[in-house]
């Protein structure tokens, strides 16, 4: 009935048979397993053979007396609870037995209830002891588990292929892995206690990690990825940091994951080089064909019968013109991406520059019965220090797009004002608009939104990437808000003092 671990075994040692059997009956009913012995030496033998927890020991027996058996039990099996059974006349002996280490005593003749109480008391003590032992073992096991869990996490972090660095709330380094040491080419001897700057050679990233560690970025979405290079620009690394949050979402520090993206950068570079090279190689033969077509068309001008051929050649010339402008865009873009665009910054009156572009574009807008207006603020705008050609390209592209992607009779407004230290230029149209899911894509190379409205509008999908590249190179910022059928607003911020 009982599991072995819960079982309590009682050995009743008494020379009187009816006491032995009576005790057995009472104790068995209480769930104890009962063994019997009629003599002291039998009792010792049973204790050798079986795992006994309580001994009910009659002190007065033939052969070895109970009083002699007691010290032997105490010596051989000190955990056994011995309850001595004495006659009325031997209370002193009982006291002596207690001194010898007996757990309790019971006087003869005893009532069943009396026996039950005394044996149950010993049994409770044994059960308590067992429970305490179990708890102790469990605690030891939890500690052991914790230890193995800790070393397991450590092993996982150590074997990650990416570099990992963990800081505490003060921004001190508390954990790194071998991949990080290798990736950042850190001399392990040179790093002192946890100074982040000793590990990371990029001050911007150190600043970001400090901010994350101090709990400034609990919202994961606002943490920018950070790219930096080491080994004199030969190795590129992408770092992604995030806070380590506790149970109550309190910040406990930062964990930063670093990946070697040199190969991606090289691939990008190779692609740009390839595009630049191919564009360059194509440009002159194509321009030649374009010019030669013009000559042929001119020569055919008087020939009545060649009208059809002339139309064909004019179409071909249109196509070569499109290709030449595509190649021009590609070359511009690769120069901007390479940072090879030679900016010649000069003080520029942005109002004057924009009014020139608006005047130039007015005829295109008028051809679509659109109104194109420029709103300048009442107060004079400080001059921008920038390359006027870059500014022409930025706003020329944006205004041309507004005209292209707005229906006939639409309205395009160019609005200029100051936003802090920045000049803010908004190009607002009430044209086709752009669905939210394309808003980021339109700044990618060759991306064009394809729908009923844009179907017949020609373009390369390179205008906005060029605009973005130029705005970035001027230390500015570009954003777009748009809703289909409502129109689009492209906002450009340009710092007055461009570093
Ligand atoms: P392109 O005009 O040559 O296609 P861009 O890079 O300038 O290339 O623009 C990419 C795409 O963004 C366009 O094809 C068009 O779908 C969309 N777009 C740009 N400007 C606007 C605008 N003002 N209104 C609506 N859609 C626009």
mmCIF file of C-alpha atoms in Angstrom, residues 238-406:
data_model
loop_
_atom_site.group_PDB
_atom_site.id
_atom_site.type_symbol
_atom_site.label_atom_id
_atom_site.label_comp_id
_atom_site.label_asym_id
_atom_site.label_seq_id
_atom_site.Cartn_x
_atom_site.Cartn_y
_atom_site.Cartn_z
ATOM 1 C CA UNK A 238 27.146 45.630 -38.476
ATOM 2 C CA UNK A 239 26.141 46.028 -34.818
ATOM 3 C CA UNK A 240 22.611 45.478 -33.543
ATOM 4 C CA UNK A 241 22.026 46.362 -29.904
ATOM 5 C CA UNK A 242 19.094 45.901 -27.602
ATOM 6 C CA UNK A 243 18.375 46.227 -23.907
ATOM 7 C CA UNK A 244 18.310 43.224 -21.589
ATOM 8 C CA UNK A 245 15.000 43.548 -19.761
ATOM 9 C CA UNK A 246 14.138 42.103 -16.357
ATOM 10 C CA UNK A 247 10.808 40.656 -15.245
ATOM 11 C CA UNK A 248 9.311 44.091 -14.684
ATOM 12 C CA UNK A 249 10.693 45.342 -17.991
ATOM 13 C CA UNK A 250 13.411 47.208 -16.118
ATOM 14 C CA UNK A 251 16.663 47.620 -18.033
ATOM 15 C CA UNK A 252 19.478 45.372 -16.784
ATOM 16 C CA UNK A 253 22.011 46.315 -19.442
ATOM 17 C CA UNK A 254 22.577 45.856 -23.154
ATOM 18 C CA UNK A 255 23.376 42.976 -25.464
ATOM 19 C CA UNK A 256 25.004 43.737 -28.794
ATOM 20 C CA UNK A 257 25.314 41.345 -31.693
ATOM 21 C CA UNK A 258 28.030 41.988 -34.277
ATOM 22 C CA UNK A 259 28.295 40.538 -37.763
ATOM 23 C CA UNK A 260 31.049 40.777 -40.323
ATOM 24 C CA UNK A 261 29.431 42.300 -43.432
ATOM 25 C CA UNK A 262 32.643 42.920 -45.361
ATOM 26 C CA UNK A 263 31.647 40.434 -48.080
ATOM 27 C CA UNK A 264 28.267 42.190 -48.538
ATOM 28 C CA UNK A 265 29.995 45.518 -48.840
ATOM 29 C CA UNK A 266 32.434 44.080 -51.362
ATOM 30 C CA UNK A 267 29.564 42.644 -53.373
ATOM 31 C CA UNK A 268 27.827 46.025 -53.329
ATOM 32 C CA UNK A 269 31.028 47.663 -54.421
ATOM 33 C CA UNK A 270 31.505 45.134 -57.221
ATOM 34 C CA UNK A 271 27.936 45.708 -58.394
ATOM 35 C CA UNK A 272 28.401 49.477 -58.388
ATOM 36 C CA UNK A 273 31.722 49.150 -60.214
ATOM 37 C CA UNK A 274 30.125 46.852 -62.769
ATOM 38 C CA UNK A 275 27.173 49.182 -63.371
ATOM 39 C CA UNK A 276 29.488 52.168 -63.628
ATOM 40 C CA UNK A 277 31.773 50.378 -66.060
ATOM 41 C CA UNK A 278 29.009 49.035 -68.299
ATOM 42 C CA UNK A 279 27.232 52.406 -68.329
ATOM 43 C CA UNK A 280 30.433 54.137 -69.224
ATOM 44 C CA UNK A 281 31.177 51.679 -72.045
ATOM 45 C CA UNK A 282 27.641 52.003 -73.430
ATOM 46 C CA UNK A 283 27.372 55.728 -73.316
ATOM 47 C CA UNK A 284 29.643 56.770 -76.180
ATOM 48 C CA UNK A 285 28.500 54.233 -78.835
ATOM 49 C CA UNK A 286 24.903 54.979 -77.929
ATOM 50 C CA UNK A 287 25.431 58.717 -78.204
ATOM 51 C CA UNK A 288 27.054 58.152 -81.583
ATOM 52 C CA UNK A 289 24.071 56.128 -82.816
ATOM 53 C CA UNK A 290 21.768 58.834 -81.483
ATOM 54 C CA UNK A 291 23.595 61.545 -83.382
ATOM 55 C CA UNK A 292 23.892 59.468 -86.558
ATOM 56 C CA UNK A 293 20.164 58.828 -86.490
ATOM 57 C CA UNK A 294 19.631 62.573 -86.361
ATOM 58 C CA UNK A 295 21.850 63.009 -89.442
ATOM 59 C CA UNK A 296 20.023 60.283 -91.383
ATOM 60 C CA UNK A 297 16.600 61.671 -90.468
ATOM 61 C CA UNK A 298 17.706 65.111 -91.604
ATOM 62 C CA UNK A 299 18.997 63.764 -94.909
ATOM 63 C CA UNK A 300 15.689 62.047 -95.548
ATOM 64 C CA UNK A 301 13.750 65.228 -94.875
ATOM 65 C CA UNK A 302 12.939 65.996 -98.510
ATOM 66 C CA UNK A 303 12.171 62.460 -99.636
ATOM 67 C CA UNK A 304 8.425 61.948 -100.017
ATOM 68 C CA UNK A 305 8.512 58.175 -100.159
ATOM 69 C CA UNK A 306 10.635 57.807 -97.024
ATOM 70 C CA UNK A 307 8.005 59.173 -94.634
ATOM 71 C CA UNK A 308 7.430 55.735 -93.077
ATOM 72 C CA UNK A 309 11.154 55.054 -92.660
ATOM 73 C CA UNK A 310 11.628 58.463 -91.117
ATOM 74 C CA UNK A 311 8.934 57.783 -88.541
ATOM 75 C CA UNK A 312 10.630 54.495 -87.649
ATOM 76 C CA UNK A 313 13.997 56.171 -87.288
ATOM 77 C CA UNK A 314 12.482 58.931 -85.141
ATOM 78 C CA UNK A 315 11.085 56.284 -82.810
ATOM 79 C CA UNK A 316 14.505 54.641 -82.653
ATOM 80 C CA UNK A 317 15.977 58.034 -81.778
ATOM 81 C CA UNK A 318 13.438 58.449 -78.948
ATOM 82 C CA UNK A 319 14.575 55.111 -77.564
ATOM 83 C CA UNK A 320 18.251 55.992 -77.737
ATOM 84 C CA UNK A 321 17.445 59.245 -75.939
ATOM 85 C CA UNK A 322 15.738 57.264 -73.159
ATOM 86 C CA UNK A 323 18.719 54.918 -72.926
ATOM 87 C CA UNK A 324 21.193 57.783 -72.760
ATOM 88 C CA UNK A 325 19.252 59.386 -69.918
ATOM 89 C CA UNK A 326 19.107 56.008 -68.092
ATOM 90 C CA UNK A 327 22.857 55.649 -68.446
ATOM 91 C CA UNK A 328 23.335 59.208 -67.215
ATOM 92 C CA UNK A 329 21.234 58.409 -64.118
ATOM 93 C CA UNK A 330 23.156 55.184 -63.482
ATOM 94 C CA UNK A 331 26.482 56.971 -63.698
ATOM 95 C CA UNK A 332 25.242 59.727 -61.369
ATOM 96 C CA UNK A 333 23.997 57.170 -58.886
ATOM 97 C CA UNK A 334 27.189 55.164 -58.815
ATOM 98 C CA UNK A 335 29.187 58.349 -58.314
ATOM 99 C CA UNK A 336 26.926 59.427 -55.457
ATOM 100 C CA UNK A 337 27.087 55.984 -53.833
ATOM 101 C CA UNK A 338 30.825 55.906 -54.150
ATOM 102 C CA UNK A 339 30.972 59.308 -52.508
ATOM 103 C CA UNK A 340 32.909 60.341 -55.589
ATOM 104 C CA UNK A 341 30.504 63.095 -56.506
ATOM 105 C CA UNK A 342 32.533 66.270 -56.472
ATOM 106 C CA UNK A 343 30.447 68.678 -54.468
ATOM 107 C CA UNK A 344 31.419 72.253 -54.936
ATOM 108 C CA UNK A 345 29.719 73.891 -52.001
ATOM 109 C CA UNK A 346 28.926 77.549 -52.292
ATOM 110 C CA UNK A 347 26.465 79.817 -50.539
ATOM 111 C CA UNK A 348 23.126 79.250 -52.265
ATOM 112 C CA UNK A 349 19.946 81.310 -52.111
ATOM 113 C CA UNK A 350 17.502 78.411 -52.019
ATOM 114 C CA UNK A 351 14.521 80.659 -52.831
ATOM 115 C CA UNK A 352 16.183 81.852 -56.044
ATOM 116 C CA UNK A 353 17.286 78.347 -56.994
ATOM 117 C CA UNK A 354 13.769 76.913 -56.488
ATOM 118 C CA UNK A 355 12.125 79.736 -58.398
ATOM 119 C CA UNK A 356 14.449 78.970 -61.346
ATOM 120 C CA UNK A 357 13.407 75.293 -61.313
ATOM 121 C CA UNK A 358 9.704 76.157 -60.947
ATOM 122 C CA UNK A 359 9.911 78.549 -63.917
ATOM 123 C CA UNK A 360 11.625 75.888 -65.988
ATOM 124 C CA UNK A 361 9.015 73.245 -65.088
ATOM 125 C CA UNK A 362 6.040 75.546 -65.541
ATOM 126 C CA UNK A 363 5.623 74.738 -69.230
ATOM 127 C CA UNK A 364 5.473 70.995 -68.430
ATOM 128 C CA UNK A 365 2.847 71.627 -65.775
ATOM 129 C CA UNK A 366 0.905 73.929 -68.084
ATOM 130 C CA UNK A 367 0.835 71.202 -70.742
ATOM 131 C CA UNK A 368 -1.212 69.201 -68.214
ATOM 132 C CA UNK A 369 -3.263 72.214 -67.110
ATOM 133 C CA UNK A 370 -1.654 71.954 -63.681
ATOM 134 C CA UNK A 371 -0.850 74.876 -61.391
ATOM 135 C CA UNK A 372 2.697 74.938 -60.068
ATOM 136 C CA UNK A 373 3.416 77.488 -57.335
ATOM 137 C CA UNK A 374 6.294 78.385 -55.034
ATOM 138 C CA UNK A 375 5.551 79.634 -51.494
ATOM 139 C CA UNK A 376 8.458 81.371 -49.797
ATOM 140 C CA UNK A 377 8.306 82.494 -46.148
ATOM 141 C CA UNK A 378 7.983 86.233 -45.385
ATOM 142 C CA UNK A 379 11.325 86.290 -43.547
ATOM 143 C CA UNK A 380 14.497 85.852 -45.570
ATOM 144 C CA UNK A 381 16.001 82.363 -45.459
ATOM 145 C CA UNK A 382 19.670 82.034 -44.575
ATOM 146 C CA UNK A 383 21.884 80.955 -47.425
ATOM 147 C CA UNK A 384 22.676 77.259 -47.655
ATOM 148 C CA UNK A 385 26.204 76.097 -48.167
ATOM 149 C CA UNK A 386 25.811 73.371 -50.758
ATOM 150 C CA UNK A 387 26.546 72.355 -54.310
ATOM 151 C CA UNK A 388 23.866 74.107 -56.417
ATOM 152 C CA UNK A 389 23.977 71.297 -58.993
ATOM 153 C CA UNK A 390 23.069 68.751 -56.281
ATOM 154 C CA UNK A 391 20.200 70.981 -55.128
ATOM 155 C CA UNK A 392 18.982 71.367 -58.731
ATOM 156 C CA UNK A 393 19.000 67.627 -59.144
ATOM 157 C CA UNK A 394 17.125 67.012 -55.853
ATOM 158 C CA UNK A 395 14.313 69.497 -56.398
ATOM 159 C CA UNK A 396 14.234 69.083 -60.195
ATOM 160 C CA UNK A 397 13.533 65.366 -59.698
ATOM 161 C CA UNK A 398 10.920 65.903 -56.974
ATOM 162 C CA UNK A 399 9.022 68.567 -58.910
ATOM 163 C CA UNK A 400 9.210 66.550 -62.150
ATOM 164 C CA UNK A 401 7.781 63.540 -60.285
ATOM 165 C CA UNK A 402 4.984 65.683 -58.841
ATOM 166 C CA UNK A 403 4.078 66.860 -62.346
ATOM 167 C CA UNK A 404 4.373 63.340 -63.815
ATOM 168 C CA UNK A 405 2.357 61.550 -61.127
ATOM 169 C CA UNK A 406 -0.460 64.096 -60.883
#
